[in-house]
C-alpha positions as a printed Julia matrix, in Angstrom:
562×3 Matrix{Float64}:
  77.33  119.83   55.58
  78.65  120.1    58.93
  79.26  123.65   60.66
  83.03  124.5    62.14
  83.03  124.41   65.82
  84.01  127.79   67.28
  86.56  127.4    69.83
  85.83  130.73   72.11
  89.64  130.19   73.41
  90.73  131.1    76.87
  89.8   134.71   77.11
  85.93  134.04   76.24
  86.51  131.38   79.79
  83.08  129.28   80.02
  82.52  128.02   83.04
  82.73  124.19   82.82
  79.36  122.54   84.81
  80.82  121.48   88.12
  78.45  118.77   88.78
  80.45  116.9    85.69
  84.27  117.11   87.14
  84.64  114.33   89.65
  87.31  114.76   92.85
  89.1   111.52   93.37
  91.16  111.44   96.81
  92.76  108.42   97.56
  94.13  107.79  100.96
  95.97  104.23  102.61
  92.6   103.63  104.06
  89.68  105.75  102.99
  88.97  107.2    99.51
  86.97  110.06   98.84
  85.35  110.72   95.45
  82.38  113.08   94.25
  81.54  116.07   92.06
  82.57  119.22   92.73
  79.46  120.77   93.22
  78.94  118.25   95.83
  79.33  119.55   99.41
  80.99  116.38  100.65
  82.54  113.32   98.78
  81.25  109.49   98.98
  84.12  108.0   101.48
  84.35  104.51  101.19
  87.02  101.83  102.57
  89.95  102.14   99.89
  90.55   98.41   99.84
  88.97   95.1    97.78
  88.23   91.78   98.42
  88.72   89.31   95.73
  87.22   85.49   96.06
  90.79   82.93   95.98
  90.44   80.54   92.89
  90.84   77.0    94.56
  94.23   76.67   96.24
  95.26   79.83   95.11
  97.81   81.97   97.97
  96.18   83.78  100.45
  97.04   87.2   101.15
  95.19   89.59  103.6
  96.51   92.97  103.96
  95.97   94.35  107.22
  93.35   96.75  108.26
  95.71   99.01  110.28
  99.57   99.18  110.75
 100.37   95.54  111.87
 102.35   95.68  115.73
 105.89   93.72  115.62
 106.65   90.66  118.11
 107.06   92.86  121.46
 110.61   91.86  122.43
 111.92   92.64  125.84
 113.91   95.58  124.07
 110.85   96.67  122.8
 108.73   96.62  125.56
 111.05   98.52  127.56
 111.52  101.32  124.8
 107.82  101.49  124.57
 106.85  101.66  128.89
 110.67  104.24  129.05
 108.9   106.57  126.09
 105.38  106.15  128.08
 106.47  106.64  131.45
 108.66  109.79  129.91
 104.96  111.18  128.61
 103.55  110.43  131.79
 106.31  112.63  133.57
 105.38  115.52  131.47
 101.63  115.26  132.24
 102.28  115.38  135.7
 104.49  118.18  135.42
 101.61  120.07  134.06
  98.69  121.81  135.81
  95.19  122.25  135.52
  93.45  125.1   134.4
  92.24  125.85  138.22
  96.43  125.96  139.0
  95.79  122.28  140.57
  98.85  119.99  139.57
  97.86  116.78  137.26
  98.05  113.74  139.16
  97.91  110.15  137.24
  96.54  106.95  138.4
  98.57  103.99  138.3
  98.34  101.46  135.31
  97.78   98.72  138.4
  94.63  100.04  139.88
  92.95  100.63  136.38
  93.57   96.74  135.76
  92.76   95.82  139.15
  89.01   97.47  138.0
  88.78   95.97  134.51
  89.38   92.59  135.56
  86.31   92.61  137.33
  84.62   93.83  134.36
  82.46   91.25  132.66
  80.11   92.32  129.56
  76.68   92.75  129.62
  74.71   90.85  126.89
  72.41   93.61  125.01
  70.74   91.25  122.46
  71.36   88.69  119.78
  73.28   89.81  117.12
  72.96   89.52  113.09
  74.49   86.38  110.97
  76.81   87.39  108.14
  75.45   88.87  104.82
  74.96   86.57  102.08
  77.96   86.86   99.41
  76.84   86.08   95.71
  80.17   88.41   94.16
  83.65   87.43   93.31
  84.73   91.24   94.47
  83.62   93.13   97.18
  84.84   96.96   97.25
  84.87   99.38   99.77
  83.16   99.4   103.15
  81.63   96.32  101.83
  84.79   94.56  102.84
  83.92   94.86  106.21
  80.95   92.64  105.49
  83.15   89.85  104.16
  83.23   86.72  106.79
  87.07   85.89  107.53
  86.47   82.48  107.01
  85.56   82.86  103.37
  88.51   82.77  100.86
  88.51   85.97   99.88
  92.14   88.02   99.45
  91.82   91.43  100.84
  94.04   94.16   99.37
  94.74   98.02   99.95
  96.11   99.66   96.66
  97.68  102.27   98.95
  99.99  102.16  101.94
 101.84  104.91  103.75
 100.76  107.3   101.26
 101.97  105.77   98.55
 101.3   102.43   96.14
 101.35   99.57   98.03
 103.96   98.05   96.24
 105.34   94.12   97.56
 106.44   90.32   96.56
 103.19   88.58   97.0
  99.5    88.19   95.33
  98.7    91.16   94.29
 101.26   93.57   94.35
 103.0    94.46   91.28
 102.11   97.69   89.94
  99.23   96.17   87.32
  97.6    94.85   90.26
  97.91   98.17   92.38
  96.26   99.92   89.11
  93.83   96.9    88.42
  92.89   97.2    91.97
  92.23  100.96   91.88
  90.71  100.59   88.31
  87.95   98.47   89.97
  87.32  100.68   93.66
  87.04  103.96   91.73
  84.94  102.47   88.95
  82.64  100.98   91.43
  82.42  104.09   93.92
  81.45  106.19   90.44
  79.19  103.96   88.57
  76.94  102.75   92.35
  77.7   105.7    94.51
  77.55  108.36   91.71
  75.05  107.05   89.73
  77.14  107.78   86.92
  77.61  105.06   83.89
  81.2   104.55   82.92
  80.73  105.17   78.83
  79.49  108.82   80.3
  82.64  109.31   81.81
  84.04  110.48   78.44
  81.92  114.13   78.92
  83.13  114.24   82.33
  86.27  115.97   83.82
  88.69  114.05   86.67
  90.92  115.74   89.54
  93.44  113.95   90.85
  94.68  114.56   94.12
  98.48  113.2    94.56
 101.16  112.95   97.25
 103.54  115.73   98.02
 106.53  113.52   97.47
 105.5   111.51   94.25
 107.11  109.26   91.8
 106.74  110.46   88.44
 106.6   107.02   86.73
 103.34  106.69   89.3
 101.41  109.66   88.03
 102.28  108.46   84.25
 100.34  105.1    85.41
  97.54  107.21   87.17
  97.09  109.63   84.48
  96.64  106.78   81.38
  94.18  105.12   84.74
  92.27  108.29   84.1
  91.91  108.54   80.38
  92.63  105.57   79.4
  91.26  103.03   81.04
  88.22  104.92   83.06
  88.04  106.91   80.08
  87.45  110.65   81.45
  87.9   113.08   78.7
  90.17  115.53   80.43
  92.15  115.36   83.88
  94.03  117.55   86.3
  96.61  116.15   89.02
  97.21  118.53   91.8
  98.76  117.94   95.39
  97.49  117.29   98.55
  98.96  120.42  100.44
  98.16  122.73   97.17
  94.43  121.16   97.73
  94.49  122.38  101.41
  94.89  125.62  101.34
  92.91  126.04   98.45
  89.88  124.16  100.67
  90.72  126.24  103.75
  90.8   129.54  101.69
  94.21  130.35  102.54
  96.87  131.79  100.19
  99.95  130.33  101.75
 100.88  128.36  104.68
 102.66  125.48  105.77
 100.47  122.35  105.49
 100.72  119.66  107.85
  98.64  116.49  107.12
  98.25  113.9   109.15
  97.21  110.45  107.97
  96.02  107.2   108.65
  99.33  105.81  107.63
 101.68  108.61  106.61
 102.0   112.53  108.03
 103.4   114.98  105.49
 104.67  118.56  105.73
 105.33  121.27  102.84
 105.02  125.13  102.49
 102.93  126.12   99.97
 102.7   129.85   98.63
 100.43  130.76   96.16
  99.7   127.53   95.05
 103.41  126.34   94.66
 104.64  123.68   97.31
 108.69  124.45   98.0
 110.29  121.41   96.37
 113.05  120.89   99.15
 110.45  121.57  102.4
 108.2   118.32  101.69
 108.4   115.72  104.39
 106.67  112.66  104.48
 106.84  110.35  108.2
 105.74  107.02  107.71
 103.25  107.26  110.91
  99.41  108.5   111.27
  96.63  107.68  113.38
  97.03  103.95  112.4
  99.79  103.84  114.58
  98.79  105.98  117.1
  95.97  103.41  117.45
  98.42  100.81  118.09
 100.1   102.54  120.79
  96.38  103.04  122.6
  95.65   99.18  122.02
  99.58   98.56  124.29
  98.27  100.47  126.56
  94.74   99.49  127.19
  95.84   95.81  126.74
  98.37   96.54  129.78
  95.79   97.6   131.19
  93.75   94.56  130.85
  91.38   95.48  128.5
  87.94   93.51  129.27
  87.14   92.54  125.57
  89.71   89.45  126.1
  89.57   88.67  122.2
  90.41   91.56  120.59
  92.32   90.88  117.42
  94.28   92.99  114.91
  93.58   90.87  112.51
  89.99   90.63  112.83
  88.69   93.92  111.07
  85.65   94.56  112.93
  88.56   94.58  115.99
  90.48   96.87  114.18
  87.4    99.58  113.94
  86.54   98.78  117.63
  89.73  100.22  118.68
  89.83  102.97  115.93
  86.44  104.22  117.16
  87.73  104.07  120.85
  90.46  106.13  119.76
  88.28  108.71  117.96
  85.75  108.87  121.09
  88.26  108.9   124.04
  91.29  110.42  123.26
  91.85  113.84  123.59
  94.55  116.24  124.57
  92.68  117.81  127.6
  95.01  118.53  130.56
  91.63  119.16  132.86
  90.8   115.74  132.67
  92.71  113.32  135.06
  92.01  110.17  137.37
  90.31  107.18  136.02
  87.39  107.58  133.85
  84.49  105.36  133.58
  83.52  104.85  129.33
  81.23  102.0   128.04
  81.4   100.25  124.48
  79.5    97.51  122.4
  80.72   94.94  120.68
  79.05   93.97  117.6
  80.07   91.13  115.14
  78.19   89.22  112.81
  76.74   85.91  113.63
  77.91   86.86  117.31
  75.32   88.1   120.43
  76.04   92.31  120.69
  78.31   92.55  124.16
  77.96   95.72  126.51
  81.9    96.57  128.47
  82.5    98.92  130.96
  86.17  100.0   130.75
  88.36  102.27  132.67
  90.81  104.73  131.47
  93.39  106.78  132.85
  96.16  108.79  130.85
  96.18  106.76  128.1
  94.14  108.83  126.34
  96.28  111.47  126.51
  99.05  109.76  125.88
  98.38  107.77  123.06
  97.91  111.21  121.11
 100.85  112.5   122.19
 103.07  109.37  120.64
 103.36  112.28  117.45
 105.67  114.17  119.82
 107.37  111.4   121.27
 107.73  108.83  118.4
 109.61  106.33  120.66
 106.46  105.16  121.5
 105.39  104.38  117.9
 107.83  101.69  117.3
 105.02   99.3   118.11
 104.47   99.17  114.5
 107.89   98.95  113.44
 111.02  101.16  112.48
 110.21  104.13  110.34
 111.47  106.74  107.75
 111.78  110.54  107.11
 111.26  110.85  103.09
 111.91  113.99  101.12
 111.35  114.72   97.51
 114.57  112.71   95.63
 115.77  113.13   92.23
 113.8   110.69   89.91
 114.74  108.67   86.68
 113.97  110.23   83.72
 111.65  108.69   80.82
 112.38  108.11   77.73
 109.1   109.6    76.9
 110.06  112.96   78.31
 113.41  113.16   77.01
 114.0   116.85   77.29
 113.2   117.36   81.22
 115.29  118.18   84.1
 117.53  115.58   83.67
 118.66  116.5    79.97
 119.38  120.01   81.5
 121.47  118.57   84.19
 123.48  116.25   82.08
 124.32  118.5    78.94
 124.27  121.71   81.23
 128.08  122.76   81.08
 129.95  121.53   83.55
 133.5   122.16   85.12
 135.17  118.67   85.92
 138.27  119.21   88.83
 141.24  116.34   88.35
 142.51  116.89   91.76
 139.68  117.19   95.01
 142.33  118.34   97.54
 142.06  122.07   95.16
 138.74  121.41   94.26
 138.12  125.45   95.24
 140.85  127.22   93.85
 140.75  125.11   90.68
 137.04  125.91   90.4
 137.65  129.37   91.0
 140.16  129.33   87.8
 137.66  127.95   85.98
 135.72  130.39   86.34
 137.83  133.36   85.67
 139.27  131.28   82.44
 135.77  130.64   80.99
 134.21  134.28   81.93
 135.66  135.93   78.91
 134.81  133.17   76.42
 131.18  132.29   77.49
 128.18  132.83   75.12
 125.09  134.42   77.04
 123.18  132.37   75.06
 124.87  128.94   74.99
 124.07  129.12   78.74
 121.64  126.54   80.04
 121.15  126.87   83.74
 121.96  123.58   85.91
 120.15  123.68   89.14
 121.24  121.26   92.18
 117.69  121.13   94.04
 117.87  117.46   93.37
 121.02  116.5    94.24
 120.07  115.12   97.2
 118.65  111.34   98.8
 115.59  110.27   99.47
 115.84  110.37  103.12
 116.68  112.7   105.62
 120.21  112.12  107.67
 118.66  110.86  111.02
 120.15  108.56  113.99
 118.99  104.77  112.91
 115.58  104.09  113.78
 114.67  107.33  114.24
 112.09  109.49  112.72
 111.41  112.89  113.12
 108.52  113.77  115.12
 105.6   116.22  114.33
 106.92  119.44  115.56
 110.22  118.92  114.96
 109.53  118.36  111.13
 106.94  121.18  110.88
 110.44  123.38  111.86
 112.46  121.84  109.9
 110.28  121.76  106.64
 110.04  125.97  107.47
 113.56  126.05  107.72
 113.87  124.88  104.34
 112.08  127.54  103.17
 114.43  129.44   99.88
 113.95  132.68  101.94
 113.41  134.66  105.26
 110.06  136.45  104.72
 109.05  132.97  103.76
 110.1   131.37  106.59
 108.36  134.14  109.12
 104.88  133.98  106.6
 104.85  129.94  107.21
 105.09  130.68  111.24
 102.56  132.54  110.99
 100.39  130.4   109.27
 100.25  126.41  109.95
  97.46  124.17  108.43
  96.43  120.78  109.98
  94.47  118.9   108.02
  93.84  114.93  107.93
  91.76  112.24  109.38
  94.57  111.97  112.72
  93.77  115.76  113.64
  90.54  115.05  115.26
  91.88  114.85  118.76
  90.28  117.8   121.05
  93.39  120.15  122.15
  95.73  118.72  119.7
  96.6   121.68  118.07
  96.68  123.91  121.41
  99.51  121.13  122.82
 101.45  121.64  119.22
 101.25  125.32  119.7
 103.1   125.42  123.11
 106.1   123.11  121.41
 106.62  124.89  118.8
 106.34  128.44  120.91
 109.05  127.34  122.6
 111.01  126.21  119.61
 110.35  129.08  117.11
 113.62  131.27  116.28
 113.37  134.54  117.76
 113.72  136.6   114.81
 111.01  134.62  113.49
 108.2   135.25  116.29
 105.47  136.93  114.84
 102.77  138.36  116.54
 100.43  135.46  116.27
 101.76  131.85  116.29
  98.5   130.35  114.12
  97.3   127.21  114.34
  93.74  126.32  111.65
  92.57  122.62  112.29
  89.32  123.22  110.73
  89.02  125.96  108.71
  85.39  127.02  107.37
  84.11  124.15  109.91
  85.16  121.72  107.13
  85.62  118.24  108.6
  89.52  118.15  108.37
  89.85  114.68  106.79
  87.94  116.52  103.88
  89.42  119.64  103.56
  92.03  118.19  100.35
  89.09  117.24   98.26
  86.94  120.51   98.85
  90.02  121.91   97.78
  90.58  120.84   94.68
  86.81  120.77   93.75
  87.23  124.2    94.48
  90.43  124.92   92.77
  88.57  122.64   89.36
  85.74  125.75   89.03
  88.31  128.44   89.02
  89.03  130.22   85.33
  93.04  129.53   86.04
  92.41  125.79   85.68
  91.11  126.06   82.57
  94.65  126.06   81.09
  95.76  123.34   83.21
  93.18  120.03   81.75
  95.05  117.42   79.58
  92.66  115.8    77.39
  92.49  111.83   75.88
  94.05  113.46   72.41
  97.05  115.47   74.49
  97.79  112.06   76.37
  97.48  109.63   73.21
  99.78  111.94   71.03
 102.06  113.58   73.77
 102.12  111.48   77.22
 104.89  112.38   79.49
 105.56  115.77   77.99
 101.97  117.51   77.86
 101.91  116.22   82.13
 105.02  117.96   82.4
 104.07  120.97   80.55
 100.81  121.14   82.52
 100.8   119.95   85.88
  99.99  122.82   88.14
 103.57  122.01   90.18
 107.33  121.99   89.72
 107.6   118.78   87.67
């Protein structure tokens, strides 16, 4: 005869093993997943390769934010907004009180024309593919003449959602079924029928669709089969990984940057912002300029994905945001390419190092990938699942209806006085309006706010002055983009300058890399950290809670304003 289990319950807490709750982050083009007890994640390409059945479509998606045909409109927007940074850099001076002087696009050219590679040695062939589906970095391995489709689940922070092969929203899940699976089972070490005494954390956008976390959270216990789960968000993550309580949490991604205030663990529902521009794009604008500047490696092609991570490591090693360095600079770089000899260039740069960093302030210049949008958290469709949420409040919530909008006041105002001495305390059900708004903040068409202009207005969103004057006192950047040398210093001086004066605190703080965490990394340490912590143990939804509940138990549980 079998013994009843004793269920301690949450004041005897017992400290679930860390080493079995895995941290999932998933970005547009990196995804991060490992224990919490690890001290980093596995971060692998967050994209798939699947082999084409015979004339099947083909459909590649691109390894970076693709550039749009480069009308003459468009070229002159881009060299105006360039020549406009330029103007600013010279304005500047050095830190010996010399002025900044820049050398001319022309005489840069003039020196890499010249410059012809140097052949270092023979290089390898292409792996041998025996698989129908290639995951992660492994992609990069993939010859593009073989006829594979290549496809990122994720794309400006959110599911990569279109028309062709691939992406309707079983495919985006199908897709991420078969990444994460892969990353856990190969990288981890860990079987999938384990995965049932294991524990998942989710890590989710800011600005979310609810309908997407119901599909991620059946991903989790469903289909991978986890026994228990927790979604939290990216900016709740970050301050938890940089150990701070509160602060305003700028993150800035391959594909997306996003802004909210947290406090305490709460992100303010109306001061999330999400740009649809990271370092992807930023990229972009580098490749403009070095092309205009005739860039020696002739065949460079955005297409090509071992181009693409040519130019994103020349990003990552040149650019900076150092006003001491100026003139042309000298920098070398090999090119390496299966079943190609390994090329040696010698290239010379000038300001568009700087400058290409700088595009976040002056997002003119990142039109090279396109128009883009401001989002902001929008009111969402309710489930018939959930039928008792926000929605139900707002719709049976009493209401006073006005015939005549020219006294849409005064008739209000009646109604008020007329109902006061009638109303039942406890008949009231409060009605808020925090989601009557749209999806997208007012802006000038084509235009898009750039970073320090949201960073003040997601503070000014804040629900209260002391808030407002913590969240200047306390700015987070986190993100793969961040990892520019003098970045944050350059940020600091805008928004100086910009701050309200009753605002001004003391100390205008800027943390890029708090605890010497790599920034790009700082989310998931977060939330592994967060997963340890005695509070969370009330937060887990289990496979039973899902099965029997679904919407409601997420809505009762998740660890934000649902």
């Amino acid at each position: 005869m079998s013994m009843p289990t004793y269920d301690p319950g949450p004041e005897h807490f017992q400290q679930f093993p860390s080493n079995r709750i895995i941290v999932i982050h998933p970005g547009s083009l990196y995804v991060r997943v490992g224990r919490a007890s690890d001290l980093l994640p596995v971060k692998q390409l967050h994209c798939i390769a699947r082999k084409r059945r015979p004339g099947g479509k083909i459909y590649r998606d691109p390894f970076i934010p693709p550039s749009v045909p480069k009308t003459k409109e468009l070229i002159e927007e881009l060299e105006e907004c360039r020549l406009q940074i330029s103007h600013t850099l010279q304005s500047c001076m050095q830190a010996s009180g010399a002025r900044r002087y820049a050398t001319p696009p022309q005489q840069i050219a003039a020196f890499n024309r010249r410059s012809l590679p140097d052949v270092v040695n023979d290089g390898q062939p292409w792996p041998q593919l025996q698989c129908d589906v290639v995951v992660g970095d492994a992609v990069l391995d993939v010859d593009p003449e073989l006829p594979y489709n290549i496809h990122f689940p994720f794309r400006r922070g959110d599911f990569n959602l279109h028309c062709e092969v691939g992406g309707s929203i079983s495919s985006v899940l199908n897709d991420l079924y078969t990444i994460w699976s892969s990353i856990i089972e190969y990288k981890l070490g860990i079987p999938l029928i384990e995965l049932v005494k294991y524990r998942c954390v989710l890590l989710i956008p800011d600005i979310y669709s609810r309908s997407h976390l119901k599909y991620l959270t059946s991903l989790l216990l469903k289909d991978l089969g986890f026994g228990h789960c927790i979604l939290v968000q990216e900016s709740v993550g970050a301050t938890f990984g940089a150990g701070i309580g509160s602060a305003c949490v700028v993150d800035i991604g391959d594909q997306k940057t996003a802004v909210s205030c947290v406090e305490d663990g709460i992100s303010h529902k109306s001061t999330r912002l999400r740009m649809d521009y990271g370092a992807g794009d930023v990229c972009q604008a580098l490749s403009w300029m070095f092309h205009k500047s005739a860039f020696p490696y002739k065949n460079w092609n955005e297409n090509i994905p071992r181009d693409v991570f040519l130019m994103r490591n020349l990003y990552q090693d040149f650019c900076h945001v150092n006003l001491d360095v100026c003139g042309p600079q000298e920098k070398t770089f090999l090119v390496d390419h299966p079943g190609d000899i390994i090329n040696k260039y010698t290239l010379q740069v000038g300001d568009e190092c700087i400058i290409s960093p700088l595009s976040l302030f002056y997002t003119d210049l990142l039109k090279i990938t396109g128009p883009k949008m401001t989002k902001i958290q929008n009111r969402q469709l309710s489930d018939a699942e959930d039928p008792f949420d926000a929605e139900f409040l707002r719709e049976t919530g009493r209401k006073r209806e006005t015939a005549d909008p020219g006294n849409n006041e005064s008739q209000q105002l009646e109604g008020l006085n007329e109902s006061q001495p009638t109303a039942n305390p406890d008949e009231d059900i409060v009605v808020d309006t925090l989601e009557g708004v749209s999806g997208e903040v007012a802006l000038a068409p084509g235009q898009v706010l750039s970073l320090d202009a949201a960073i003040l207005q997601s503070i000014d969103s804040c629900p209260n002055e002391e808030l407002k004057r913590k969240m200047y006192s306390s700015i987070l950047i986190i993100g793969g983009g961040v990892k520019v040398h003098g970045l944050n210093l350059w940020l600091q001086n805008k928004l100086a300058l910009q701050i309200p004066y009753i605002y001004k605190t003391e100390q205008l703080e800027i943390v890029t890399s708090p605890k010497d965490i790599d920034p790009a990394s700082t989310v998931w340490k977060g939330a592994a950290v967060m997963s340890c912590l005695e509070s969370a143990s009330e937060l887990w939804i289990n496979q039973n809670e899902w099965n029997r509940y679904g919407l409601k138990i997420l809505r009762e549980r998740a660890p934000f304003i649902w």
